[in-house]
Coordinates of N, CA and C in Angstrom, one line a residue:
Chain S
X6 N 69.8 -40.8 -20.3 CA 70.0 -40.5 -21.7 C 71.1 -39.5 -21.9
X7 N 72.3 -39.9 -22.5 CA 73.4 -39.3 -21.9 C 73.6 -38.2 -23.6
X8 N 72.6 -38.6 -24.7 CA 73.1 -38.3 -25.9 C 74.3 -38.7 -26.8
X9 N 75.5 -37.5 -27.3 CA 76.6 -38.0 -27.8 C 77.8 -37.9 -26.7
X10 N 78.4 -39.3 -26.4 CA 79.3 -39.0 -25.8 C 81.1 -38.8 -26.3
X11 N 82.0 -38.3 -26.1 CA 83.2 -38.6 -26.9 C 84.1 -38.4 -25.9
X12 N 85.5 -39.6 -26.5 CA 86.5 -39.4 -25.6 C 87.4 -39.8 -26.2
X13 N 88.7 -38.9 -25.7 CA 88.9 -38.6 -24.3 C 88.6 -36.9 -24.6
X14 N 88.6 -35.7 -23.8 CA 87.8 -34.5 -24.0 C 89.3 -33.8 -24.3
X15 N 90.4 -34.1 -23.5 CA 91.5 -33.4 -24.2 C 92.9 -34.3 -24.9
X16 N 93.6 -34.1 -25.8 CA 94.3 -35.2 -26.1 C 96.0 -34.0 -26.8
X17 N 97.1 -34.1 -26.2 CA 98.3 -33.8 -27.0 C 99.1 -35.0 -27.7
X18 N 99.4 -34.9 -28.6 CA 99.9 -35.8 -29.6 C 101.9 -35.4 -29.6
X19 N 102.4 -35.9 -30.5 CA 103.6 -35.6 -31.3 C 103.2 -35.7 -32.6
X20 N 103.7 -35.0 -33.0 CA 104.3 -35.6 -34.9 C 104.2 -37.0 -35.1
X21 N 103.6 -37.6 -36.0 CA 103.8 -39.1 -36.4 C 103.0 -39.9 -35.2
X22 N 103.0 -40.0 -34.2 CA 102.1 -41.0 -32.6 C 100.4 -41.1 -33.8
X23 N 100.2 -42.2 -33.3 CA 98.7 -41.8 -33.7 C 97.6 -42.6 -32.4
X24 N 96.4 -42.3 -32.8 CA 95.4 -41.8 -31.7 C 93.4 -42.5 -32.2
X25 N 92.6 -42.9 -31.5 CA 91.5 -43.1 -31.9 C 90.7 -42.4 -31.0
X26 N 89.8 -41.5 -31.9 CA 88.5 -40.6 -31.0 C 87.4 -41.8 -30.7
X27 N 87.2 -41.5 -29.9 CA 86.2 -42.5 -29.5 C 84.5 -41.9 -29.6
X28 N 83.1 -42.3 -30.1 CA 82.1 -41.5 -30.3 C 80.9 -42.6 -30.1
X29 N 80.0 -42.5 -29.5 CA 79.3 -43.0 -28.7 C 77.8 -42.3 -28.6
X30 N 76.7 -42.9 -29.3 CA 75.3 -41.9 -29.3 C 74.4 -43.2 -29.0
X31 N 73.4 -42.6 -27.7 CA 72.5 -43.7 -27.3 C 70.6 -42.7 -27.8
X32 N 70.6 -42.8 -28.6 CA 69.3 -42.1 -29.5 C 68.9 -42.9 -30.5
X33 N 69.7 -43.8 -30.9 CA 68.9 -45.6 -31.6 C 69.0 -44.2 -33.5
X34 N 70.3 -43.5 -32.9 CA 70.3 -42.8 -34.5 C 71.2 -43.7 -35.6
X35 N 70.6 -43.4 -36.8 CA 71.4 -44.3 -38.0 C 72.5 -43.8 -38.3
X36 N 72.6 -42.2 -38.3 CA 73.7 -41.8 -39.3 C 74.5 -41.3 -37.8
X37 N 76.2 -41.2 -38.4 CA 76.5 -40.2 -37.3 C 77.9 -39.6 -38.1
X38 N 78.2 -38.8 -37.6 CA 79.7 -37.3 -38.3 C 80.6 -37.1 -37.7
X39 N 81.5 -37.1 -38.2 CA 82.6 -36.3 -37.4 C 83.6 -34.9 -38.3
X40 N 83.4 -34.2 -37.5 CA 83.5 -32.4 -37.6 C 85.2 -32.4 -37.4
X41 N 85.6 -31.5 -37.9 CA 86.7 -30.8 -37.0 C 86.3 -29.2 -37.0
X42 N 86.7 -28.4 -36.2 CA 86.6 -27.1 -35.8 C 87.5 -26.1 -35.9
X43 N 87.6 -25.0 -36.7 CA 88.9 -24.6 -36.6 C 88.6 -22.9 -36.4
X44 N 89.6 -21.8 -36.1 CA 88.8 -20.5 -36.2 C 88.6 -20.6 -37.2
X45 N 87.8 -19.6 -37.8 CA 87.4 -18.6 -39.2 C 86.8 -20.2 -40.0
X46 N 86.9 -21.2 -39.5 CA 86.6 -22.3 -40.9 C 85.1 -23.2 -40.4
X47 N 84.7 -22.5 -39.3 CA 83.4 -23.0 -38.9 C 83.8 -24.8 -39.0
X48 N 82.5 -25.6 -38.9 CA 82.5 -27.4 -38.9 C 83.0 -28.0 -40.5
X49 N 84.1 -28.7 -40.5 CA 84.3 -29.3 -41.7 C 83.6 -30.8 -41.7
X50 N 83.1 -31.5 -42.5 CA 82.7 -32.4 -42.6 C 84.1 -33.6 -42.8
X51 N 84.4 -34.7 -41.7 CA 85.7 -35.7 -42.4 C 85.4 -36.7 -42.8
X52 N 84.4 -37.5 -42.2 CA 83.7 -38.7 -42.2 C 82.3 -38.9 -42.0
X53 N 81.4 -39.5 -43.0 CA 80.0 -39.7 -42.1 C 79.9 -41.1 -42.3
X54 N 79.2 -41.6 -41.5 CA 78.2 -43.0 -41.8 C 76.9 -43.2 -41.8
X55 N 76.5 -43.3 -42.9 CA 74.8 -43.1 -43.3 C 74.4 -44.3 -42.2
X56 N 74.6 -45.0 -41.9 CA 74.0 -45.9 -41.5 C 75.0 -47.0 -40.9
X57 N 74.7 -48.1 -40.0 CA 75.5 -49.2 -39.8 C 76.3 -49.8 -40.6
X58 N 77.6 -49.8 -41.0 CA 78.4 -50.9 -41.6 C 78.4 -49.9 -43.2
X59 N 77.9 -48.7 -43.2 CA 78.5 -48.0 -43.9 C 79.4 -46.3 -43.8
X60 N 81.0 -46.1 -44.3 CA 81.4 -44.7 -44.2 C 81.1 -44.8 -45.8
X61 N 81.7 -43.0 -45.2 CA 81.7 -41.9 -46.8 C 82.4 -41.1 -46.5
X62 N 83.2 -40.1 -47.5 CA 84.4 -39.2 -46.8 C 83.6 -38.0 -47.2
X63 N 83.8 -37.0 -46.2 CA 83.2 -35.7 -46.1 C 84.2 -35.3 -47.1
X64 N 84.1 -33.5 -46.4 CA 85.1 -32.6 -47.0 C 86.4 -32.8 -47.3
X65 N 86.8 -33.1 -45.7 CA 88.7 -33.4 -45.8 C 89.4 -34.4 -44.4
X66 N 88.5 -35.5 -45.5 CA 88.9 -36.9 -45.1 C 90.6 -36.8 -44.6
X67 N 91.0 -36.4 -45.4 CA 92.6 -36.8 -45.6 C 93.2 -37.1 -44.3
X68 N 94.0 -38.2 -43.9 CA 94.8 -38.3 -42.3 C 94.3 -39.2 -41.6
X69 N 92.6 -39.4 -42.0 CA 92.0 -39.9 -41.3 C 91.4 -41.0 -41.2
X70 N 90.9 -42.0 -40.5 CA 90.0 -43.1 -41.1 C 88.7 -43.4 -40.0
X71 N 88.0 -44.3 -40.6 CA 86.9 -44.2 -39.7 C 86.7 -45.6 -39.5
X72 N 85.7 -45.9 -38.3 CA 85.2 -47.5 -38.6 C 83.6 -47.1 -37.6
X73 N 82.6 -47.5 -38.1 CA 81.4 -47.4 -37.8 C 81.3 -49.2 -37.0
X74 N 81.6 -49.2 -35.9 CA 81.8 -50.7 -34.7 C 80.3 -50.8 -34.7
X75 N 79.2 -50.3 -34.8 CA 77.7 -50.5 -34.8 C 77.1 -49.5 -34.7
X76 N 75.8 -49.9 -34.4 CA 75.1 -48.5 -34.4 C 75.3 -47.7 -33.5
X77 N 75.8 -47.9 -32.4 CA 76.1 -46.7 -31.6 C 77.3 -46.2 -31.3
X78 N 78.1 -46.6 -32.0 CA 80.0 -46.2 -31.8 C 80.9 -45.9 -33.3
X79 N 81.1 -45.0 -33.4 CA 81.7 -44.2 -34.0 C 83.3 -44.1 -33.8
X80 N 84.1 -44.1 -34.3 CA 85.8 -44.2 -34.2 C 86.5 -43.1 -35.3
X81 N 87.4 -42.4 -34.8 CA 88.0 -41.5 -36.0 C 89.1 -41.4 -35.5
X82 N 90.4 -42.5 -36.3 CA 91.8 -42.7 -36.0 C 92.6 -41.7 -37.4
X83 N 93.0 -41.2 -36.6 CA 94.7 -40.5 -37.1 C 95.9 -41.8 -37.0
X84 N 96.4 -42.1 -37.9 CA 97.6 -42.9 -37.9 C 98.6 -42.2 -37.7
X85 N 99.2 -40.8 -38.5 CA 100.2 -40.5 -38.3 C 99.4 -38.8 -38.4
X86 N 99.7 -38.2 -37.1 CA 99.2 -37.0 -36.5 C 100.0 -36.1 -36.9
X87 N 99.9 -34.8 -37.7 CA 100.3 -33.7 -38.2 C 100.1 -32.6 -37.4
X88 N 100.7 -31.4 -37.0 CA 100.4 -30.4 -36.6 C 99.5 -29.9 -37.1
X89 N 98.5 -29.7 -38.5 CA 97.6 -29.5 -39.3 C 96.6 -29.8 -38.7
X90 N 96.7 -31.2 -38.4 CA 95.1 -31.9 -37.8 C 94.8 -31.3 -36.2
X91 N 95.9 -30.1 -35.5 CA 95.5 -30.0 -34.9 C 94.4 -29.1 -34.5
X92 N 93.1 -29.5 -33.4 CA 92.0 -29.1 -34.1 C 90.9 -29.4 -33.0
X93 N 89.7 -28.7 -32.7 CA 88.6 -29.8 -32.0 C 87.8 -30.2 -32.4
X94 N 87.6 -31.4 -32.2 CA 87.0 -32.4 -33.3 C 85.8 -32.9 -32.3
X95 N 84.2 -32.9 -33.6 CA 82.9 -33.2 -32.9 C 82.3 -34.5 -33.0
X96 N 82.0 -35.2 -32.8 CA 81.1 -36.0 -33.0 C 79.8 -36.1 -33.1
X97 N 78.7 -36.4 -34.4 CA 77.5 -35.4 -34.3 C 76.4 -36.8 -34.8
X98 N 75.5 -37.1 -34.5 CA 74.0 -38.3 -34.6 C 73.1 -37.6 -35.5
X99 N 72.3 -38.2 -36.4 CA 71.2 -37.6 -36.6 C 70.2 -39.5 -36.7
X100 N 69.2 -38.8 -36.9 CA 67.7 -40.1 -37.5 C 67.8 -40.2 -38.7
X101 N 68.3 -38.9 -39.5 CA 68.5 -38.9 -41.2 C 66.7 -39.3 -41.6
X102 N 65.7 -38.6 -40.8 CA 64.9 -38.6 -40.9 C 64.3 -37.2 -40.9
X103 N 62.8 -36.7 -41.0 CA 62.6 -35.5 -40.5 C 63.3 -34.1 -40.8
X104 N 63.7 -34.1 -40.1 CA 64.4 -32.4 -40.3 C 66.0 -32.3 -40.3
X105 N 66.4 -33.7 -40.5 CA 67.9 -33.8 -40.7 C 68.7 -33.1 -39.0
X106 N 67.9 -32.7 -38.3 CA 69.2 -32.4 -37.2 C 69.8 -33.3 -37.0
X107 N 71.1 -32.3 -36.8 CA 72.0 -33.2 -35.8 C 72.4 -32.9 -34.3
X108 N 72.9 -33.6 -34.0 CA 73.0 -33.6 -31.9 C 74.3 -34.1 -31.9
X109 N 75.5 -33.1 -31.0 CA 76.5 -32.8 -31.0 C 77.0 -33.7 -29.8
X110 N 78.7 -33.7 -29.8 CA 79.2 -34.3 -28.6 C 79.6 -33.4 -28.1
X111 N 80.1 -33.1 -27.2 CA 81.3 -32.2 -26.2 C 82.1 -31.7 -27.1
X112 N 82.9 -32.3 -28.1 CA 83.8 -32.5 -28.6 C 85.7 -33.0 -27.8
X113 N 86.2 -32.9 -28.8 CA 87.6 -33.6 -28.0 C 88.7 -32.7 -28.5
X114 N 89.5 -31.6 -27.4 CA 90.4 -30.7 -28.2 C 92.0 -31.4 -28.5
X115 N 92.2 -31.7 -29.8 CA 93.5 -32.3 -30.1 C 94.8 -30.8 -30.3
X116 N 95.9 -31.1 -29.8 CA 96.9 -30.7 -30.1 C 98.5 -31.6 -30.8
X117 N 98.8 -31.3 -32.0 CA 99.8 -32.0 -31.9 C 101.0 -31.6 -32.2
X118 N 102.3 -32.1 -31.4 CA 103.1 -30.9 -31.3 C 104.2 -31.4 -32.1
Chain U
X1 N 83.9 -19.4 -53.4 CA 83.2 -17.9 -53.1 C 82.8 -19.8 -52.2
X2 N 82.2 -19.5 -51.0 CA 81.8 -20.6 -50.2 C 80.5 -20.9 -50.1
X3 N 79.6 -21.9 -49.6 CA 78.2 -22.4 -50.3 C 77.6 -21.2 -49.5
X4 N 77.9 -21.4 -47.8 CA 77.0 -20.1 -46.8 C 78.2 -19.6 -46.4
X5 N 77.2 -18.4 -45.9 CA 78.5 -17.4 -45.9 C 77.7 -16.2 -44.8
X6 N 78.4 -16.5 -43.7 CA 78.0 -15.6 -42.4 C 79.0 -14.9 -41.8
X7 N 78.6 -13.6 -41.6 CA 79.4 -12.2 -41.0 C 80.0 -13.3 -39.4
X8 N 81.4 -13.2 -39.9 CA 82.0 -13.6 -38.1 C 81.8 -13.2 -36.8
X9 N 81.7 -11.7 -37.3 CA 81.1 -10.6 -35.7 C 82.4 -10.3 -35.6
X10 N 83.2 -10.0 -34.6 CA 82.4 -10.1 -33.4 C 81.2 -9.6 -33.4
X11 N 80.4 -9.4 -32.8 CA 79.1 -8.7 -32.2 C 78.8 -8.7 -31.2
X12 N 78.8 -7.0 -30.7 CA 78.1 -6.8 -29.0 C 77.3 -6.0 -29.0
X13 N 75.9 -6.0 -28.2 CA 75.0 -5.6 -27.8 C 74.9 -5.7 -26.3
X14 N 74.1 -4.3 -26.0 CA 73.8 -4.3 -24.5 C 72.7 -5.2 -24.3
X15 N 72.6 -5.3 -23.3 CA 71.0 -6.4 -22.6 C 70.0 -5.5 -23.0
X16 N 68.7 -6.7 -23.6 CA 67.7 -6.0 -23.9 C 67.6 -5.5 -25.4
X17 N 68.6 -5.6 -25.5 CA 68.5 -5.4 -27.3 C 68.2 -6.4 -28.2
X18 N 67.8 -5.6 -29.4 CA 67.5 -7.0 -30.4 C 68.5 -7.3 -31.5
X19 N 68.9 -8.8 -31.1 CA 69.7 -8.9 -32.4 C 69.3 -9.4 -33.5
X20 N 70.3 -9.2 -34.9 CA 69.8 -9.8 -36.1 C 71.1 -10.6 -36.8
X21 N 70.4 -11.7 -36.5 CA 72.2 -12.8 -37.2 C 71.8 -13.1 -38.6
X22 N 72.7 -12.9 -39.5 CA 72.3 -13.7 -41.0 C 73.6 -14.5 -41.3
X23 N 72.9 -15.2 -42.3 CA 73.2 -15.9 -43.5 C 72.6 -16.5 -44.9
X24 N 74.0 -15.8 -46.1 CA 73.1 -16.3 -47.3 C 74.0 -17.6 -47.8
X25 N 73.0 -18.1 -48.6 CA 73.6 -19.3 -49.2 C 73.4 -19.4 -50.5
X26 N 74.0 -20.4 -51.3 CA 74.0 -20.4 -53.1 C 73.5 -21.7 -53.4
X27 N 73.0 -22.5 -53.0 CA 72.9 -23.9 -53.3 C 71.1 -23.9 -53.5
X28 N 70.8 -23.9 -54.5 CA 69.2 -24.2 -54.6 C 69.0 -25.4 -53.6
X29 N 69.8 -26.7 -53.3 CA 69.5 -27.9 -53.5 C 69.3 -28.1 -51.5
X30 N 69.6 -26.8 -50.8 CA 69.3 -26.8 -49.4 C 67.7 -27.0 -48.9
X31 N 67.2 -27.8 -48.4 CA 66.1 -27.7 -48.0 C 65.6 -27.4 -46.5
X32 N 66.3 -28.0 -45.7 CA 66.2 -27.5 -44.3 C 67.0 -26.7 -44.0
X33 N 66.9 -25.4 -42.7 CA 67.4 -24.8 -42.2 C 67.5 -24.4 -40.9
X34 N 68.8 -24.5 -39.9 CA 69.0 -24.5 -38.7 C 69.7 -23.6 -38.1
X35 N 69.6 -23.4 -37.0 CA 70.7 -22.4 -35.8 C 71.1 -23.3 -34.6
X36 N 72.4 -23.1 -34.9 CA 73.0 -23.5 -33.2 C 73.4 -22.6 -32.7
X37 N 73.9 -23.2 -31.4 CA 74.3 -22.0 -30.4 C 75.6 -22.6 -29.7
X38 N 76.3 -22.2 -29.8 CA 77.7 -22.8 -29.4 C 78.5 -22.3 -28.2
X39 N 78.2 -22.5 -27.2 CA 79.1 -21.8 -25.8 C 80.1 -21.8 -26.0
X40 N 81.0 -21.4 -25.5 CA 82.3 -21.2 -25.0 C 83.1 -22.9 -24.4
X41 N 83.7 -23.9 -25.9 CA 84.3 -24.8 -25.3 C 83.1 -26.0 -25.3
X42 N 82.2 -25.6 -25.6 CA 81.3 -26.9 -25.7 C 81.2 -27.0 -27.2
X43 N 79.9 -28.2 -27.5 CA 79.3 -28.6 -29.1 C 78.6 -28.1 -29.3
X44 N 78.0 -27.8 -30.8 CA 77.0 -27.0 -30.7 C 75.5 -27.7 -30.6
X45 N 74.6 -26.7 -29.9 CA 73.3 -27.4 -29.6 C 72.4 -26.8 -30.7
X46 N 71.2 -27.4 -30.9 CA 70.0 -27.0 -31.9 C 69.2 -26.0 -31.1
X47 N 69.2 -24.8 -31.9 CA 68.1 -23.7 -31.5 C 66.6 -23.9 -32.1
X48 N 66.5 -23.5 -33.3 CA 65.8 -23.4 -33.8 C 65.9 -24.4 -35.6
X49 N 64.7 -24.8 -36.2 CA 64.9 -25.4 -37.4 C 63.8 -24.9 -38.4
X50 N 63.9 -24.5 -39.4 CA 62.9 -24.1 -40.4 C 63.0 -24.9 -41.7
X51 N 61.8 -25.0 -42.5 CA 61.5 -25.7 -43.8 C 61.4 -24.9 -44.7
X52 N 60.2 -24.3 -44.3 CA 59.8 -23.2 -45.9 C 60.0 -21.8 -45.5
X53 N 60.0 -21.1 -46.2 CA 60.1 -19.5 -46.3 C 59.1 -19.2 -45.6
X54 N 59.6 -18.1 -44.6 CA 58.5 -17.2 -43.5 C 59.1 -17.5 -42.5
X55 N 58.4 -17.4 -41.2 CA 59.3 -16.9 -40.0 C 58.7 -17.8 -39.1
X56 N 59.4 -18.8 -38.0 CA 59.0 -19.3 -37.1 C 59.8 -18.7 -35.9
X57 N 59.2 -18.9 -34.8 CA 59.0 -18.5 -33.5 C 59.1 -19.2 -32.5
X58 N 60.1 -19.1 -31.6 CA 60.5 -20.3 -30.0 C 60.8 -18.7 -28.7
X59 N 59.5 -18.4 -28.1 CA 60.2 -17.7 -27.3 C 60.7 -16.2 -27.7
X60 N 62.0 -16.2 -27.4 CA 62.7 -14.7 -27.6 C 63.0 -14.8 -29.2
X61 N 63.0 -16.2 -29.7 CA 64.0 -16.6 -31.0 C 63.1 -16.5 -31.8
X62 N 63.7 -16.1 -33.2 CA 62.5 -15.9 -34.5 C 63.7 -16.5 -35.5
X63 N 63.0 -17.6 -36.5 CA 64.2 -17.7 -37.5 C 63.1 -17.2 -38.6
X64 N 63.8 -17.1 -40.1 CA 63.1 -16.5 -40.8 C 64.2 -17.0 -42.1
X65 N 63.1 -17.1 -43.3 CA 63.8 -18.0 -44.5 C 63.1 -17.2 -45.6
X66 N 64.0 -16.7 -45.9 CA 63.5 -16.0 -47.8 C 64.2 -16.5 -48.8
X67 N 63.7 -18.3 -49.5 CA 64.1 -18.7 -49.9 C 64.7 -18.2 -51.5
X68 N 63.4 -17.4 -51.8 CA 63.7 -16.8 -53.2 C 65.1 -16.1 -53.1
X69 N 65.4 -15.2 -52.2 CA 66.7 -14.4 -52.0 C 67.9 -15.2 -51.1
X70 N 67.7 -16.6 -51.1 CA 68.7 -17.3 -50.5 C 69.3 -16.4 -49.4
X71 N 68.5 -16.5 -48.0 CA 68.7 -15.8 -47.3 C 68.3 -16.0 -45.9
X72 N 68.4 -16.5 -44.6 CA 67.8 -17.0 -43.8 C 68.8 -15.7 -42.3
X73 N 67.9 -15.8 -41.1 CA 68.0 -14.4 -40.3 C 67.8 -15.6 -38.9
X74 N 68.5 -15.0 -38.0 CA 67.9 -15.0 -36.5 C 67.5 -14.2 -35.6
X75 N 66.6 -13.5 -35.3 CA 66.1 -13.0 -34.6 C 65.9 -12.9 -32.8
X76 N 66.8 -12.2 -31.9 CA 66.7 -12.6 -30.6 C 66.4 -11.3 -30.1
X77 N 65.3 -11.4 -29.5 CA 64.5 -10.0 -28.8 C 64.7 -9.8 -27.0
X78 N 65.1 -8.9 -26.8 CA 65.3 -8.7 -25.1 C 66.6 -9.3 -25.4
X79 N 67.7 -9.4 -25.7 CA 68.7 -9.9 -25.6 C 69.1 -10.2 -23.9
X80 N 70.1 -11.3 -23.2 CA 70.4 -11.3 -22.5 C 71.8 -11.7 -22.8
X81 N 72.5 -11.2 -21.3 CA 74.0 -11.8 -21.1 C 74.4 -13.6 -21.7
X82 N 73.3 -14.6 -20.9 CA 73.6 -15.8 -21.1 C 73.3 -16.2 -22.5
X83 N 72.8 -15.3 -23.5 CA 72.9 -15.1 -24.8 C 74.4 -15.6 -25.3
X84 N 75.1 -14.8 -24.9 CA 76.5 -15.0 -25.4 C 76.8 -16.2 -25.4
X85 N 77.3 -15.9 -27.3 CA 77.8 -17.7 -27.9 C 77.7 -17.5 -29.5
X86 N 78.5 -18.4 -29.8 CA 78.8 -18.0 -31.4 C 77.4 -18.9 -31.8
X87 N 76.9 -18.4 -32.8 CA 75.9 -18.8 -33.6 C 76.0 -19.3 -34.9
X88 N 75.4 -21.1 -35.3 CA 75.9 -20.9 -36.4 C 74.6 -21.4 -37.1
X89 N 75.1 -20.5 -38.5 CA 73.5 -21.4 -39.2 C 73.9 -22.7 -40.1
X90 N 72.9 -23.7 -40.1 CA 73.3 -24.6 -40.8 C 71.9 -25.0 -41.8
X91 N 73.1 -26.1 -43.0 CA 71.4 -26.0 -44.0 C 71.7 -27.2 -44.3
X92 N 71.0 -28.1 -44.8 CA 70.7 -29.5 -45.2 C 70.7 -30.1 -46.3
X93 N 71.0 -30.9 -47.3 CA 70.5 -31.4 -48.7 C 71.8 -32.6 -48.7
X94 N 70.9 -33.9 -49.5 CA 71.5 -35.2 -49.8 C 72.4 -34.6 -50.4
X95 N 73.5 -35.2 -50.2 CA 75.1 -35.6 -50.7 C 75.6 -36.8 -50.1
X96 N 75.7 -37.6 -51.4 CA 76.3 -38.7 -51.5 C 75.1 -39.9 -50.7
X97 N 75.5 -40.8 -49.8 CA 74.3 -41.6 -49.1 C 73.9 -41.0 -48.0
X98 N 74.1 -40.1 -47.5 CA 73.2 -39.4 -46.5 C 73.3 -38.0 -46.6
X99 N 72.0 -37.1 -45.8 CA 71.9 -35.8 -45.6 C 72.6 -35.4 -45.0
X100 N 73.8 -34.6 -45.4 CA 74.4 -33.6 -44.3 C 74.3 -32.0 -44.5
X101 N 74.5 -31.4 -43.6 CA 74.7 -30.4 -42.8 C 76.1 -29.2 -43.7
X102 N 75.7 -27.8 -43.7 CA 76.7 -27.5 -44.6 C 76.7 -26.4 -43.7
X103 N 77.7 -25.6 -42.7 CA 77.6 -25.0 -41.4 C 77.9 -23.4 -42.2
X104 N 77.8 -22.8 -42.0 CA 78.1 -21.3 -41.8 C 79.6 -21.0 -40.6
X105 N 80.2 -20.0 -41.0 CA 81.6 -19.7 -40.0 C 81.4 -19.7 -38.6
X106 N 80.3 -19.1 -39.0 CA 79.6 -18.8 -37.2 C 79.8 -17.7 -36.8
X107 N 79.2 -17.1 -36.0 CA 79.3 -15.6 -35.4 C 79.3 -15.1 -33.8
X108 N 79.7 -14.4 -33.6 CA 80.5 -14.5 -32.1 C 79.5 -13.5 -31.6
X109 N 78.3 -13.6 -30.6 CA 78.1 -12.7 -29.9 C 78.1 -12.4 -28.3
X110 N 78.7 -11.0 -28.0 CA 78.7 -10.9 -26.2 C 77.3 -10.0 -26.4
X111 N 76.1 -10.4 -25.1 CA 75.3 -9.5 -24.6 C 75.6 -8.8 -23.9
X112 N 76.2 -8.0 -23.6 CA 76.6 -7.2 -22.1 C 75.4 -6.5 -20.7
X113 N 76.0 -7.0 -20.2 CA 75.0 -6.3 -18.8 C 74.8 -5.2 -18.4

C-alpha cells in the first residue's frame, strides 16, 4: 500500500517548455488535490476532483490544467511554464467522507528558469 | 485579512518542553479540524483531527477547539528533537462539489537537544 504516489520528485523547466505531474493514490479514494507550496503562503488549492470524470478549479487555477484519467490518477499539466509557477507542488486523496482528511504525496519540487 | 491565520515561528524550544501552536479562523462554515506535521522536504502527514469544541488527546499531542472563539491549539508535551517540523493546521467545509481543506501558513518548530 504505497498511498499517494507523484512524479517525477524533481523537475527544472525553461520559460514556455511545458510538463505533466503525474499523481497516483491506491486507497479506492474519490476525491483527489493538487497544492502548490510556497514560503510564507502555506498549500494553495489549483485543482480538485470531487470524484471520477469530474475537476473544479481551486484557488489559483491559472497556468494550469487538470485531467482526472480515473480514479486513481490524477495529472496537473503546465503548458507554458512561468518562473511564477515555480514551486512544490502536492498531490493530496481524500474518501470525502468522515472527517474530510487528506493523505499527501511526497510532493514534486518544480523550478523554472 | 486571510480565512486562518497562524504565527509562522520560527519557534524553538529545548527538549522536554511544552509547546503551544495556534490558530484562529473567520469562517463559521468550518466544521472539521486538523494538524499536520510536515518534515523537512517531504508532504504533509495527518496528526491529529477534531470535530467539536474541547480537547482530544493522541499520546504527547492534545488538539483543542473553542469553537465559539474561532480558535483551535496544539498541544505537545515532553517535547522532543524528532519533533522538529512545521506544523500546519487545517479546517474543512464544502466549497463548490467537494470538501476541501483551507491550510494555515504553517509554523516552523526546532526542539533542541
Amino acid at each position: 500500500n504505497a498511498g499517494v504516489t507523484q512524479t517525477p520528485k524533481f523537475q527544472v523547466l525553461k520559460t514556455g517548455q511545458s510538463m505533466t505531474l503525474q499523481c497516483a493514490q491506491d486507497m479506492n479514494h474519490n476525491s483527489m488535490y493538487w497544492y502548490r507550496q510556497d514560503p510564507g503562503m502555506g498549500l494553495r488549492l489549483i485543482y480538485y476532483s470531487a470524484s471520477e470524470g469530474t475537476t473544479d478549479k481551486g484557488e489559483v487555477p491559472n497556468g494550469y490544467n487538470v485531467s482526472r484519467l480515473n480514479k486513481r490518477e490524477f495529472s496537473l499539466r503546465l503548458e507554458s511554464a512561468a518562473p511564477s509557477q515555480t514551486s512544490v507542488y502536492f498531490c493530496a486523496s481524500s474518501d470525502s467522507q468522515g472527517t474530510d482528511t487528506q493523505y499527501f504525496g511526497p510532493g514534486t519540487r518544480l523550478t523554472v528558469l | 485579512q486571510k480565512e486562518v491565520e497562524q504565527d509562522p515561528g520560527p519557534l524553538s524550544v529545548p527538549e522536554g518542553a511544552i509547546v503551544s501552536l495556534n490558530c484562529t479562523y473567520s469562517n463559521s462554515a468550518f466544521q472539521y479540524f486538523m494538524w499536520y506535521r510536515q518534515y523537512s522536504r517531504k508532504g504533509p502527514e495527518l496528526l491529529m483531527y477534531t470535530y467539536s469544541s474541547g480537547n482530544k488527546e493522541d499520546g504527547r499531542f492534545t488538539a483543542q477547539v473553542d469553537k465559539s472563539s474561532k480558535y483551535i491549539s496544539l498541544f505537545i508535551r515532553d517535547s522532543q528533537p524528532s519533533d522538529s517540523a512545521t506544523y500546519l493546521c487545517a479546517m474543512s467545509a464544502l466549497w463548490g462539489s467537494a470538501r476541501q481543506l483551507t491550510f494555515g501558513s504553517g509554523t516552523q518548530l526546532t526542539v533542541l537537544p
